[in-house]
Every structure is written in C-alpha cells, then in structure tokens.
PDB file of C-alpha atoms (C1' of nucleotides) in Angstrom:
ATOM      1  CA  MET A   1     -12.915  -2.244   1.695  1.00  0.00           C
ATOM      2  CA  LYS A   2     -15.571  -4.377   2.565  1.00  0.00           C
ATOM      3  CA  LEU A   3     -14.681  -6.124   5.584  1.00  0.00           C
ATOM      4  CA  ARG A   4     -16.034 -10.082   6.380  1.00  0.00           C
ATOM      5  CA  GLU A   5     -18.405 -10.509   9.373  1.00  0.00           C
ATOM      6  CA  ASN A   6     -16.967 -13.877  10.188  1.00  0.00           C
ATOM      7  CA  TYR A   7     -13.266 -14.334  10.772  1.00  0.00           C
ATOM      8  CA  THR A   8     -12.054 -18.070  11.307  1.00  0.00           C
ATOM      9  CA  CYS A   9      -8.450 -16.576  11.455  1.00  0.00           C
ATOM     10  CA  PRO A  10      -7.049 -13.599  13.013  1.00  0.00           C
ATOM     11  CA  LEU A  11      -4.696 -13.254  10.316  1.00  0.00           C
ATOM     12  CA  GLU A  12      -7.538 -12.517   7.910  1.00  0.00           C
ATOM     13  CA  MET A  13      -8.775  -9.615  10.100  1.00  0.00           C
ATOM     14  CA  THR A  14      -5.443  -7.795  10.039  1.00  0.00           C
ATOM     15  CA  HIS A  15      -5.168  -8.604   6.231  1.00  0.00           C
ATOM     16  CA  ASP A  16      -8.688  -7.016   6.015  1.00  0.00           C
ATOM     17  CA  ILE A  17      -7.469  -3.626   7.533  1.00  0.00           C
ATOM     18  CA  ILE A  18      -4.211  -3.314   5.549  1.00  0.00           C
ATOM     19  CA  ARG A  19      -5.984  -4.622   2.445  1.00  0.00           C
ATOM     20  CA  GLY A  20      -6.719  -1.546   0.097  1.00  0.00           C
ATOM     21  CA  LYS A  21      -4.539  -0.168  -2.437  1.00  0.00           C
ATOM     22  CA  TRP A  22      -3.267   2.683  -0.470  1.00  0.00           C
ATOM     23  CA  LYS A  23      -3.190   1.515   3.175  1.00  0.00           C
ATOM     24  CA  PRO A  24       0.609   0.521   3.232  1.00  0.00           C
ATOM     25  CA  ILE A  25       1.558   4.012   1.944  1.00  0.00           C
ATOM     26  CA  ILE A  26      -0.684   5.983   4.359  1.00  0.00           C
ATOM     27  CA  LEU A  27       0.794   3.868   7.426  1.00  0.00           C
ATOM     28  CA  TRP A  28       4.399   4.903   6.016  1.00  0.00           C
ATOM     29  CA  GLN A  29       3.737   8.353   5.314  1.00  0.00           C
ATOM     30  CA  LEU A  30       2.277   8.529   8.846  1.00  0.00           C
ATOM     31  CA  GLY A  31       4.996   6.501  10.419  1.00  0.00           C
ATOM     32  CA  LYS A  32       7.346   9.661   9.231  1.00  0.00           C
ATOM     33  CA  SER A  33       5.177  12.202  11.043  1.00  0.00           C
ATOM     34  CA  ARG A  34       2.008  13.011  11.935  1.00  0.00           C
ATOM     35  CA  SER A  35       0.212  14.987   8.669  1.00  0.00           C
ATOM     36  CA  SER A  36      -2.708  17.014   7.347  1.00  0.00           C
ATOM     37  CA  LEU A  37      -4.966  15.314   4.658  1.00  0.00           C
ATOM     38  CA  ALA A  38      -3.682  17.772   1.948  1.00  0.00           C
ATOM     39  CA  ASN A  39       0.173  16.786   3.156  1.00  0.00           C
ATOM     40  CA  LEU A  40      -0.697  13.325   2.572  1.00  0.00           C
ATOM     41  CA  GLU A  41      -2.700  13.742  -0.527  1.00  0.00           C
ATOM     42  CA  ARG A  42       0.631  15.885  -1.826  1.00  0.00           C
ATOM     43  CA  ASP A  43       2.952  13.080  -0.342  1.00  0.00           C
ATOM     44  CA  ILE A  44       1.483   9.975  -2.079  1.00  0.00           C
ATOM     45  CA  GLN A  45       1.765   9.728  -5.554  1.00  0.00           C
ATOM     46  CA  GLY A  46      -1.153   9.326  -7.221  1.00  0.00           C
ATOM     47  CA  ILE A  47      -3.810   9.072  -4.897  1.00  0.00           C
ATOM     48  CA  THR A  48      -7.253  10.503  -4.743  1.00  0.00           C
ATOM     49  CA  GLN A  49      -8.762  12.651  -2.153  1.00  0.00           C
ATOM     50  CA  LYS A  50     -11.834  10.416  -2.023  1.00  0.00           C
ATOM     51  CA  MET A  51      -9.387   7.110  -1.746  1.00  0.00           C
ATOM     52  CA  LEU A  52      -7.355   8.972   1.004  1.00  0.00           C
ATOM     53  CA  LEU A  53     -10.204   9.766   2.932  1.00  0.00           C
ATOM     54  CA  GLU A  54     -11.993   6.453   2.445  1.00  0.00           C
ATOM     55  CA  HIS A  55      -8.933   4.356   3.712  1.00  0.00           C
ATOM     56  CA  LEU A  56      -8.103   6.640   6.420  1.00  0.00           C
ATOM     57  CA  LYS A  57     -11.974   6.405   7.544  1.00  0.00           C
ATOM     58  CA  GLU A  58     -11.157   2.556   7.836  1.00  0.00           C
ATOM     59  CA  LEU A  59      -7.612   2.827   9.806  1.00  0.00           C
ATOM     60  CA  LEU A  60      -9.523   5.145  11.948  1.00  0.00           C
ATOM     61  CA  ASP A  61     -12.217   2.312  12.355  1.00  0.00           C
ATOM     62  CA  TYR A  62      -9.968  -0.069  13.422  1.00  0.00           C
ATOM     63  CA  ASP A  63      -7.871   2.167  15.725  1.00  0.00           C
ATOM     64  CA  VAL A  64      -4.588   2.075  13.434  1.00  0.00           C
ATOM     65  CA  VAL A  65      -4.738   5.569  12.803  1.00  0.00           C
ATOM     66  CA  ALA A  66      -6.169   8.286  14.850  1.00  0.00           C
ATOM     67  CA  LYS A  67      -7.069  12.227  14.573  1.00  0.00           C
ATOM     68  CA  GLN A  68      -7.186  15.521  16.323  1.00  0.00           C
ATOM     69  CA  SER A  69      -9.297  18.090  14.985  1.00  0.00           C
ATOM     70  CA  PHE A  70      -8.694  21.672  15.830  1.00  0.00           C
ATOM     71  CA  GLU A  71     -11.497  24.077  15.869  1.00  0.00           C
ATOM     72  CA  GLU A  72     -10.141  26.894  14.090  1.00  0.00           C
ATOM     73  CA  TYR A  73     -10.066  28.615  10.511  1.00  0.00           C
ATOM     74  CA  PRO A  74      -8.661  27.378   8.402  1.00  0.00           C
ATOM     75  CA  LEU A  75      -9.562  23.992   9.288  1.00  0.00           C
ATOM     76  CA  ARG A  76      -6.958  22.032  10.591  1.00  0.00           C
ATOM     77  CA  VAL A  77      -6.961  18.298  11.021  1.00  0.00           C
ATOM     78  CA  GLU A  78      -3.894  16.054  11.995  1.00  0.00           C
ATOM     79  CA  TYR A  79      -3.805  12.264  11.267  1.00  0.00           C
ATOM     80  CA  PHE A  80      -1.113   9.778  13.444  1.00  0.00           C
ATOM     81  CA  LEU A  81      -0.383   6.383  14.071  1.00  0.00           C
ATOM     82  CA  THR A  82      -1.729   4.681  17.292  1.00  0.00           C
ATOM     83  CA  GLU A  83      -0.111   2.257  19.332  1.00  0.00           C
ATOM     84  CA  ARG A  84      -1.706  -0.370  17.152  1.00  0.00           C
ATOM     85  CA  GLY A  85      -0.344   1.565  14.079  1.00  0.00           C
ATOM     86  CA  GLU A  86       2.989   1.690  15.211  1.00  0.00           C
ATOM     87  CA  LYS A  87       2.850  -1.987  15.283  1.00  0.00           C
ATOM     88  CA  LEU A  88       1.468  -2.650  12.094  1.00  0.00           C
ATOM     89  CA  LEU A  89       3.968  -0.416  10.552  1.00  0.00           C
ATOM     90  CA  GLU A  90       6.325  -2.651  11.718  1.00  0.00           C
ATOM     91  CA  ALA A  91       4.994  -4.936   9.079  1.00  0.00           C
ATOM     92  CA  VAL A  92       5.253  -2.194   6.351  1.00  0.00           C
ATOM     93  CA  VAL A  93       8.741  -1.784   6.971  1.00  0.00           C
ATOM     94  CA  ILE A  94       9.576  -5.593   6.140  1.00  0.00           C
ATOM     95  CA  MET A  95       7.553  -5.178   3.077  1.00  0.00           C
ATOM     96  CA  GLN A  96       8.876  -2.077   1.898  1.00  0.00           C
ATOM     97  CA  GLY A  97      12.539  -4.068   2.216  1.00  0.00           C
ATOM     98  CA  ILE A  98      11.023  -6.679   0.429  1.00  0.00           C
ATOM     99  CA  GLY A  99      10.096  -3.894  -2.057  1.00  0.00           C
ATOM    100  CA  ILE A 100      13.488  -2.373  -2.708  1.00  0.00           C
ATOM    101  CA  GLN A 101      15.002  -5.754  -3.277  1.00  0.00           C
ATOM    102  CA  LEU A 102      12.614  -6.503  -5.670  1.00  0.00           C
ATOM    103  CA  MET A 103      13.179  -3.154  -7.179  1.00  0.00           C
ATOM    104  CA  GLN A 104      16.756  -3.778  -7.323  1.00  0.00           C
ATOM    105  CA  GLU A 105      16.299  -6.966  -8.903  1.00  0.00           C
ATOM    106  CA  SER A 106      14.085  -5.264 -11.790  1.00  0.00           C
ATOM    107  CA  GLY A 107      16.242  -2.813 -12.665  1.00  0.00           C
ATOM    108  CA  MET A 108      14.784  -0.122 -11.130  1.00  0.00           C
ATOM    109  CA  GLU A 109      17.215   1.242  -8.970  1.00  0.00           C
ATOM    110  CA  SER A 110      16.835   4.886 -10.323  1.00  0.00           C
ATOM    111  CA  ILE A 111      13.301   5.164  -8.529  1.00  0.00           C
ATOM    112  CA  LEU A 112      15.101   4.192  -5.284  1.00  0.00           C
ATOM    113  CA  LYS A 113      17.848   6.617  -5.863  1.00  0.00           C
ATOM    114  CA  GLU A 114      15.274   9.386  -6.650  1.00  0.00           C
ATOM    115  CA  LYS A 115      13.581   8.872  -3.169  1.00  0.00           C
ATOM    116  CA  GLY A 116      16.979   8.245  -1.466  1.00  0.00           C
ATOM    117  CA  LEU A 117      16.064   4.659  -0.292  1.00  0.00           C
ATOM    118  CA  ILE A 118      19.627   3.627  -1.625  1.00  0.00           C
ATOM    119  CA  GLY A 119      22.914   4.888  -1.808  1.00  0.00           C
TER     120      GLY A 119
ATOM    121  CA  MET B   1      -4.753  -9.594  -9.326  1.00  0.00           C
ATOM    122  CA  LYS B   2      -3.769  -7.274 -11.742  1.00  0.00           C
ATOM    123  CA  LEU B   3      -0.126  -5.455 -10.923  1.00  0.00           C
ATOM    124  CA  ARG B   4       0.461  -1.727 -11.710  1.00  0.00           C
ATOM    125  CA  GLU B   5       3.527  -1.217 -14.497  1.00  0.00           C
ATOM    126  CA  ASN B   6       4.925   1.785 -12.899  1.00  0.00           C
ATOM    127  CA  TYR B   7       5.914   1.632  -9.252  1.00  0.00           C
ATOM    128  CA  THR B   8       7.015   4.844  -7.481  1.00  0.00           C
ATOM    129  CA  CYS B   9       7.615   2.967  -3.896  1.00  0.00           C
ATOM    130  CA  PRO B  10       8.729  -0.226  -3.492  1.00  0.00           C
ATOM    131  CA  LEU B  11       5.888  -0.465  -0.595  1.00  0.00           C
ATOM    132  CA  GLU B  12       3.488  -0.697  -3.257  1.00  0.00           C
ATOM    133  CA  MET B  13       4.890  -3.571  -5.283  1.00  0.00           C
ATOM    134  CA  THR B  14       5.308  -5.626  -2.175  1.00  0.00           C
ATOM    135  CA  HIS B  15       1.957  -4.653  -1.245  1.00  0.00           C
ATOM    136  CA  ASP B  16       0.774  -5.680  -4.296  1.00  0.00           C
ATOM    137  CA  ILE B  17       2.085  -9.454  -4.087  1.00  0.00           C
ATOM    138  CA  ILE B  18       0.548  -9.993  -0.763  1.00  0.00           C
ATOM    139  CA  ARG B  19      -2.750  -8.186  -1.666  1.00  0.00           C
ATOM    140  CA  GLY B  20      -5.189 -11.039  -2.575  1.00  0.00           C
ATOM    141  CA  LYS B  21      -7.629 -11.922  -0.252  1.00  0.00           C
ATOM    142  CA  TRP B  22      -5.947 -15.366   0.736  1.00  0.00           C
ATOM    143  CA  LYS B  23      -2.131 -14.757   0.536  1.00  0.00           C
ATOM    144  CA  PRO B  24      -1.276 -14.098   4.008  1.00  0.00           C
ATOM    145  CA  ILE B  25      -3.037 -17.595   5.039  1.00  0.00           C
ATOM    146  CA  ILE B  26      -1.151 -19.317   2.526  1.00  0.00           C
ATOM    147  CA  LEU B  27       2.000 -18.211   3.434  1.00  0.00           C
ATOM    148  CA  TRP B  28       1.407 -18.794   7.282  1.00  0.00           C
ATOM    149  CA  GLN B  29       0.164 -21.964   6.328  1.00  0.00           C
ATOM    150  CA  LEU B  30       3.298 -22.696   4.133  1.00  0.00           C
ATOM    151  CA  GLY B  31       5.279 -21.607   6.949  1.00  0.00           C
ATOM    152  CA  LYS B  32       3.994 -24.317   9.172  1.00  0.00           C
ATOM    153  CA  SER B  33       5.211 -26.669   6.657  1.00  0.00           C
ATOM    154  CA  ARG B  34       5.412 -27.536   2.837  1.00  0.00           C
ATOM    155  CA  SER B  35       2.102 -28.526   1.432  1.00  0.00           C
ATOM    156  CA  SER B  36       0.320 -30.231  -1.174  1.00  0.00           C
ATOM    157  CA  LEU B  37      -2.482 -28.293  -3.083  1.00  0.00           C
ATOM    158  CA  ALA B  38      -5.448 -30.770  -1.396  1.00  0.00           C
ATOM    159  CA  ASN B  39      -3.909 -30.039   1.680  1.00  0.00           C
ATOM    160  CA  LEU B  40      -3.741 -26.296   1.578  1.00  0.00           C
ATOM    161  CA  GLU B  41      -7.353 -26.552   0.451  1.00  0.00           C
ATOM    162  CA  ARG B  42      -8.336 -28.572   3.448  1.00  0.00           C
ATOM    163  CA  ASP B  43      -6.456 -26.135   5.703  1.00  0.00           C
ATOM    164  CA  ILE B  44      -7.624 -22.901   4.626  1.00  0.00           C
ATOM    165  CA  GLN B  45     -11.038 -22.652   5.375  1.00  0.00           C
ATOM    166  CA  GLY B  46     -13.406 -21.342   2.828  1.00  0.00           C
ATOM    167  CA  ILE B  47     -10.834 -21.232  -0.064  1.00  0.00           C
ATOM    168  CA  THR B  48     -11.801 -22.688  -3.270  1.00  0.00           C
ATOM    169  CA  GLN B  49      -9.361 -24.137  -5.695  1.00  0.00           C
ATOM    170  CA  LYS B  50      -9.254 -21.770  -8.122  1.00  0.00           C
ATOM    171  CA  MET B  51      -8.589 -18.951  -5.531  1.00  0.00           C
ATOM    172  CA  LEU B  52      -5.970 -21.115  -4.409  1.00  0.00           C
ATOM    173  CA  LEU B  53      -4.494 -21.949  -7.329  1.00  0.00           C
ATOM    174  CA  GLU B  54      -4.473 -18.108  -8.868  1.00  0.00           C
ATOM    175  CA  HIS B  55      -2.913 -16.772  -5.899  1.00  0.00           C
ATOM    176  CA  LEU B  56      -0.456 -19.521  -5.741  1.00  0.00           C
ATOM    177  CA  LYS B  57       0.773 -18.667  -9.009  1.00  0.00           C
ATOM    178  CA  GLU B  58       1.212 -15.244  -8.393  1.00  0.00           C
ATOM    179  CA  LEU B  59       2.932 -15.982  -5.483  1.00  0.00           C
ATOM    180  CA  LEU B  60       5.302 -18.189  -7.593  1.00  0.00           C
ATOM    181  CA  ASP B  61       5.456 -15.127  -9.646  1.00  0.00           C
ATOM    182  CA  TYR B  62       7.270 -13.238  -7.446  1.00  0.00           C
ATOM    183  CA  ASP B  63       9.796 -15.776  -5.602  1.00  0.00           C
ATOM    184  CA  VAL B  64       7.586 -15.976  -3.014  1.00  0.00           C
ATOM    185  CA  VAL B  65       6.714 -19.525  -3.012  1.00  0.00           C
ATOM    186  CA  ALA B  66       8.242 -22.397  -4.866  1.00  0.00           C
ATOM    187  CA  LYS B  67       7.010 -25.841  -5.944  1.00  0.00           C
ATOM    188  CA  GLN B  68       8.152 -29.168  -6.834  1.00  0.00           C
ATOM    189  CA  SER B  69       6.548 -31.564  -8.894  1.00  0.00           C
ATOM    190  CA  PHE B  70       7.009 -35.375  -8.670  1.00  0.00           C
ATOM    191  CA  GLU B  71       6.312 -37.043 -12.094  1.00  0.00           C
ATOM    192  CA  GLU B  72       4.650 -40.331 -10.669  1.00  0.00           C
ATOM    193  CA  TYR B  73       1.417 -41.505  -9.625  1.00  0.00           C
ATOM    194  CA  PRO B  74      -0.842 -40.262  -8.193  1.00  0.00           C
ATOM    195  CA  LEU B  75       0.632 -36.630  -9.024  1.00  0.00           C
ATOM    196  CA  ARG B  76       2.283 -35.170  -6.140  1.00  0.00           C
ATOM    197  CA  VAL B  77       3.097 -31.469  -5.521  1.00  0.00           C
ATOM    198  CA  GLU B  78       4.807 -29.655  -3.075  1.00  0.00           C
ATOM    199  CA  TYR B  79       4.497 -26.126  -2.131  1.00  0.00           C
ATOM    200  CA  PHE B  80       6.705 -24.248  -0.060  1.00  0.00           C
ATOM    201  CA  LEU B  81       8.136 -20.638   0.845  1.00  0.00           C
ATOM    202  CA  THR B  82      11.445 -19.082  -0.577  1.00  0.00           C
ATOM    203  CA  GLU B  83      13.984 -17.466   1.013  1.00  0.00           C
ATOM    204  CA  ARG B  84      12.003 -13.985   0.227  1.00  0.00           C
ATOM    205  CA  GLY B  85       8.631 -15.817   1.404  1.00  0.00           C
ATOM    206  CA  GLU B  86      10.239 -16.446   4.866  1.00  0.00           C
ATOM    207  CA  LYS B  87      11.049 -12.746   5.128  1.00  0.00           C
ATOM    208  CA  LEU B  88       7.230 -12.104   3.843  1.00  0.00           C
ATOM    209  CA  LEU B  89       6.289 -14.372   6.363  1.00  0.00           C
ATOM    210  CA  GLU B  90       8.022 -12.334   9.269  1.00  0.00           C
ATOM    211  CA  ALA B  91       5.303  -9.366   8.168  1.00  0.00           C
ATOM    212  CA  VAL B  92       2.838 -11.815   8.513  1.00  0.00           C
ATOM    213  CA  VAL B  93       3.544 -12.650  11.972  1.00  0.00           C
ATOM    214  CA  ILE B  94       3.077  -9.184  12.922  1.00  0.00           C
ATOM    215  CA  MET B  95      -0.165  -9.292  11.071  1.00  0.00           C
ATOM    216  CA  GLN B  96      -1.398 -12.159  12.894  1.00  0.00           C
ATOM    217  CA  GLY B  97      -0.259 -10.717  16.310  1.00  0.00           C
ATOM    218  CA  ILE B  98      -2.303  -7.743  15.974  1.00  0.00           C
ATOM    219  CA  GLY B  99      -5.253  -9.987  14.668  1.00  0.00           C
ATOM    220  CA  ILE B 100      -4.920 -11.837  17.626  1.00  0.00           C
ATOM    221  CA  GLN B 101      -5.431  -8.934  19.862  1.00  0.00           C
ATOM    222  CA  LEU B 102      -8.281  -7.359  17.542  1.00  0.00           C
ATOM    223  CA  MET B 103     -10.261 -10.674  18.379  1.00  0.00           C
ATOM    224  CA  GLN B 104      -9.829 -10.285  21.719  1.00  0.00           C
ATOM    225  CA  GLU B 105     -11.062  -6.966  21.998  1.00  0.00           C
ATOM    226  CA  SER B 106     -13.945  -8.188  20.089  1.00  0.00           C
ATOM    227  CA  GLY B 107     -14.799 -11.127  22.147  1.00  0.00           C
ATOM    228  CA  MET B 108     -14.008 -13.504  19.605  1.00  0.00           C
ATOM    229  CA  GLU B 109     -11.773 -15.420  21.872  1.00  0.00           C
ATOM    230  CA  SER B 110     -13.531 -18.637  21.473  1.00  0.00           C
ATOM    231  CA  ILE B 111     -12.407 -19.118  17.802  1.00  0.00           C
ATOM    232  CA  LEU B 112      -8.856 -18.410  19.015  1.00  0.00           C
ATOM    233  CA  LYS B 113      -8.905 -21.226  21.606  1.00  0.00           C
ATOM    234  CA  GLU B 114     -10.087 -23.623  19.010  1.00  0.00           C
ATOM    235  CA  LYS B 115      -7.279 -23.083  17.068  1.00  0.00           C
ATOM    236  CA  GLY B 116      -5.080 -23.101  19.928  1.00  0.00           C
ATOM    237  CA  LEU B 117      -3.536 -19.614  19.396  1.00  0.00           C
ATOM    238  CA  ILE B 118      -4.231 -18.844  23.185  1.00  0.00           C
ATOM    239  CA  GLY B 119      -4.329 -20.586  26.313  1.00  0.00           C
TER     240      GLY B 119
ATOM    241  C1'  DC C   1      -8.567  22.627   3.695  1.00  0.00           C
ATOM    242  C1'  DA C   2     -11.568  18.858   5.470  1.00  0.00           C
ATOM    243  C1'  DG C   3     -15.059  16.017   3.612  1.00  0.00           C
ATOM    244  C1'  DC C   4     -19.509  13.951   1.000  1.00  0.00           C
ATOM    245  C1'  DA C   5     -22.025  11.689  -2.926  1.00  0.00           C
ATOM    246  C1'  DT C   6     -22.455   9.798  -7.071  1.00  0.00           C
ATOM    247  C1'  DC C   7     -21.601   7.425 -11.329  1.00  0.00           C
ATOM    248  C1'  DC C   8     -19.094   3.655 -14.094  1.00  0.00           C
ATOM    249  C1'  DG C   9     -14.996   0.736 -15.970  1.00  0.00           C
ATOM    250  C1'  DA C  10     -11.829  -2.237 -13.934  1.00  0.00           C
ATOM    251  C1'  DT C  11     -11.074  -5.988 -10.912  1.00  0.00           C
ATOM    252  C1'  DC C  12     -11.675 -10.052  -8.006  1.00  0.00           C
ATOM    253  C1'  DT C  13     -14.155 -13.534  -6.455  1.00  0.00           C
ATOM    254  C1'  DG C  14     -16.487 -17.850  -5.890  1.00  0.00           C
ATOM    255  C1'  DA C  15     -19.672 -21.736  -8.121  1.00  0.00           C
ATOM    256  C1'  DT C  16     -19.235 -25.286 -11.138  1.00  0.00           C
ATOM    257  C1'  DA C  17     -18.153 -28.212 -14.825  1.00  0.00           C
ATOM    258  C1'  DC C  18     -14.031 -30.475 -17.013  1.00  0.00           C
ATOM    259  C1'  DT C  19      -9.122 -32.155 -18.581  1.00  0.00           C
ATOM    260  C1'  DG C  20      -4.358 -34.844 -17.692  1.00  0.00           C
TER     261       DG C  20
ATOM    262  C1'  DC D   1      -4.654 -35.088  -7.260  1.00  0.00           C
ATOM    263  C1'  DA D   2      -3.257 -31.272  -9.907  1.00  0.00           C
ATOM    264  C1'  DG D   3      -4.680 -27.598 -13.136  1.00  0.00           C
ATOM    265  C1'  DT D   4      -7.871 -25.628 -16.426  1.00  0.00           C
ATOM    266  C1'  DA D   5     -11.985 -22.598 -18.524  1.00  0.00           C
ATOM    267  C1'  DT D   6     -16.345 -19.850 -18.184  1.00  0.00           C
ATOM    268  C1'  DC D   7     -19.682 -16.801 -16.057  1.00  0.00           C
ATOM    269  C1'  DA D   8     -21.864 -13.818 -13.242  1.00  0.00           C
ATOM    270  C1'  DG D   9     -22.207 -10.996  -9.032  1.00  0.00           C
ATOM    271  C1'  DA D  10     -19.413  -8.290  -5.660  1.00  0.00           C
ATOM    272  C1'  DT D  11     -16.318  -5.125  -4.688  1.00  0.00           C
ATOM    273  C1'  DC D  12     -12.417  -1.596  -5.774  1.00  0.00           C
ATOM    274  C1'  DG D  13     -10.680   2.424  -7.793  1.00  0.00           C
ATOM    275  C1'  DG D  14     -10.647   6.727  -9.867  1.00  0.00           C
ATOM    276  C1'  DA D  15     -12.807  11.255 -11.816  1.00  0.00           C
ATOM    277  C1'  DT D  16     -15.623  14.988 -11.345  1.00  0.00           C
ATOM    278  C1'  DG D  17     -18.480  18.310  -8.702  1.00  0.00           C
ATOM    279  C1'  DC D  18     -20.368  20.061  -4.393  1.00  0.00           C
ATOM    280  C1'  DT D  19     -20.493  21.918   0.965  1.00  0.00           C
ATOM    281  C1'  DG D  20     -18.948  23.433   5.548  1.00  0.00           C
TER     282       DG D  20
END
DNA sequence: CAGCATCCGATCTGATACTG
DNA sequence: CAGTATCAGATCGGATGCTG
C-alpha cells in the first residue's frame, strides 16, 4: 500500500491507512480481542500470511495497532488496537452495519446467520 | 474497482464500496452539499474527470449516491447522498477526525488552517 | 509460530483526446 | 457541462518457498 507524500486533506490520510483489502477486517478482529498472527490468519477467511503481515505493518506504522513480543519459545506475539485504532474501529462498526443491510437486501442472509450477526 | 463475487463478511462489502482512492472525499463533498460534476471536479484537488465519474458510478450502483439530471441546455446534473450515503458519511467523519489528529502530529497544521479545519 | 523475499497476473490510476 | 474511450505505468494481491 503506497501512501502519497502530499496530503491536501486529512481524510485522504486516514483513508490511505485503511485502504488495503483486509485492513478493516483486521481491525474488527483485533477489536474483538488481541490476537497472535496465527490466530488472525485462521480467523480471517482467505487472507494470506503475506497480506496479513503487510497490512499489519502499515497499521503499526500509523499507530492504529501495536504489538507485544514475548521472548520465549515457541515465539509469541500479540497484536492489539491502540487508542487510535479503537477510534477507527468506530468507523468500521458503521461500515459493518451498512454491510449487513446490503447483504440482507441481496438475499445473503444465510451468511449472516452462519456468523451469528443476525437472528 | 472490481468487487468480489463472494462475501464472507458484510464488512468486506462496505469496504469494497468505499475502497477507491477518492470515494471518501466525494462523500465528504456531497455531504456538504449536492453538487454538479464540474463543481466536484473543482473542489476535489487533483482528481481527474475520469476517476470522478468512475467512482461516482460505483457509488450510484450501491445506492450511496444518487443523481438528478435536468433536461435542459446547458446540461445540468446534480449528485447527492442517499440515506445510505449519509450513514456512510458518519464513518467518513470519524476518519476525517483521525486524519486531522494525524496531520497535527506530523506538523501539517498549515494545511488544516488553510482549509479552516482548525483554529 | 513469527516473519521475509520474489515473481507475476490482475487491478487501478491518470493523461489525453473525443462525443452529445 | 456531462460523459466515454483508450493506453501505459504504477500498485496491489496472492502463491510459494525460506529463515530464526
């Protein structure tokens, strides 16, 4: 994800931060609970390790996510939302709500039910 | 902007809708007031007509934006937010807030002042 | 388990020129 | 003024194999 060097609008900046294909889902997952790389990889359907790491790195760079490494074997790392990340999650929650609505309109309720997102 | 055919999560769907480089800014502008193509082109720094139309088309497809055409000369069209668009704008507002904070931290206040976004 | 490097096809973006 | 077409370069995304 290449960020621009010049921003003429603050919105562009935040949007660039959340732009990648998987960023909102990562935030969503971390909003549920701090998590390891492997767990995220398992919880986010279809993501590759490469994409996950790449996106996490950007989120780290922008202080949206932070991580804690434990010096032990096997290696253990935990990623979690920063205060800014929690704030951004509010936007993600709104998007999730709209998504649910969209899926209901398109007859994709079955998926929502599977996930326990609706009754 | 190619959308996926399968969504396993409603979030992916909304994110795909807002994914393009200029979508949030378009929503922001339309949130301020309904507007013509030419006005949007002028108000959004750096956007090309092509990108603008392309993104508008997608926003139209997903009922986030609607348009009204007047059959007169010179041709006149007005784009505006739908109810769903207004909802999505809430997310955009949060992103804008975070962006302002980020720019302040990075010593880019001058840009914010120019735009009257901060004191 | 965490993280890195590389390769390649798919997508996105922007410039430019053109139509109603 | 609104909208379309085309083309090339930049970026993104995913598969795979490797290291500590």
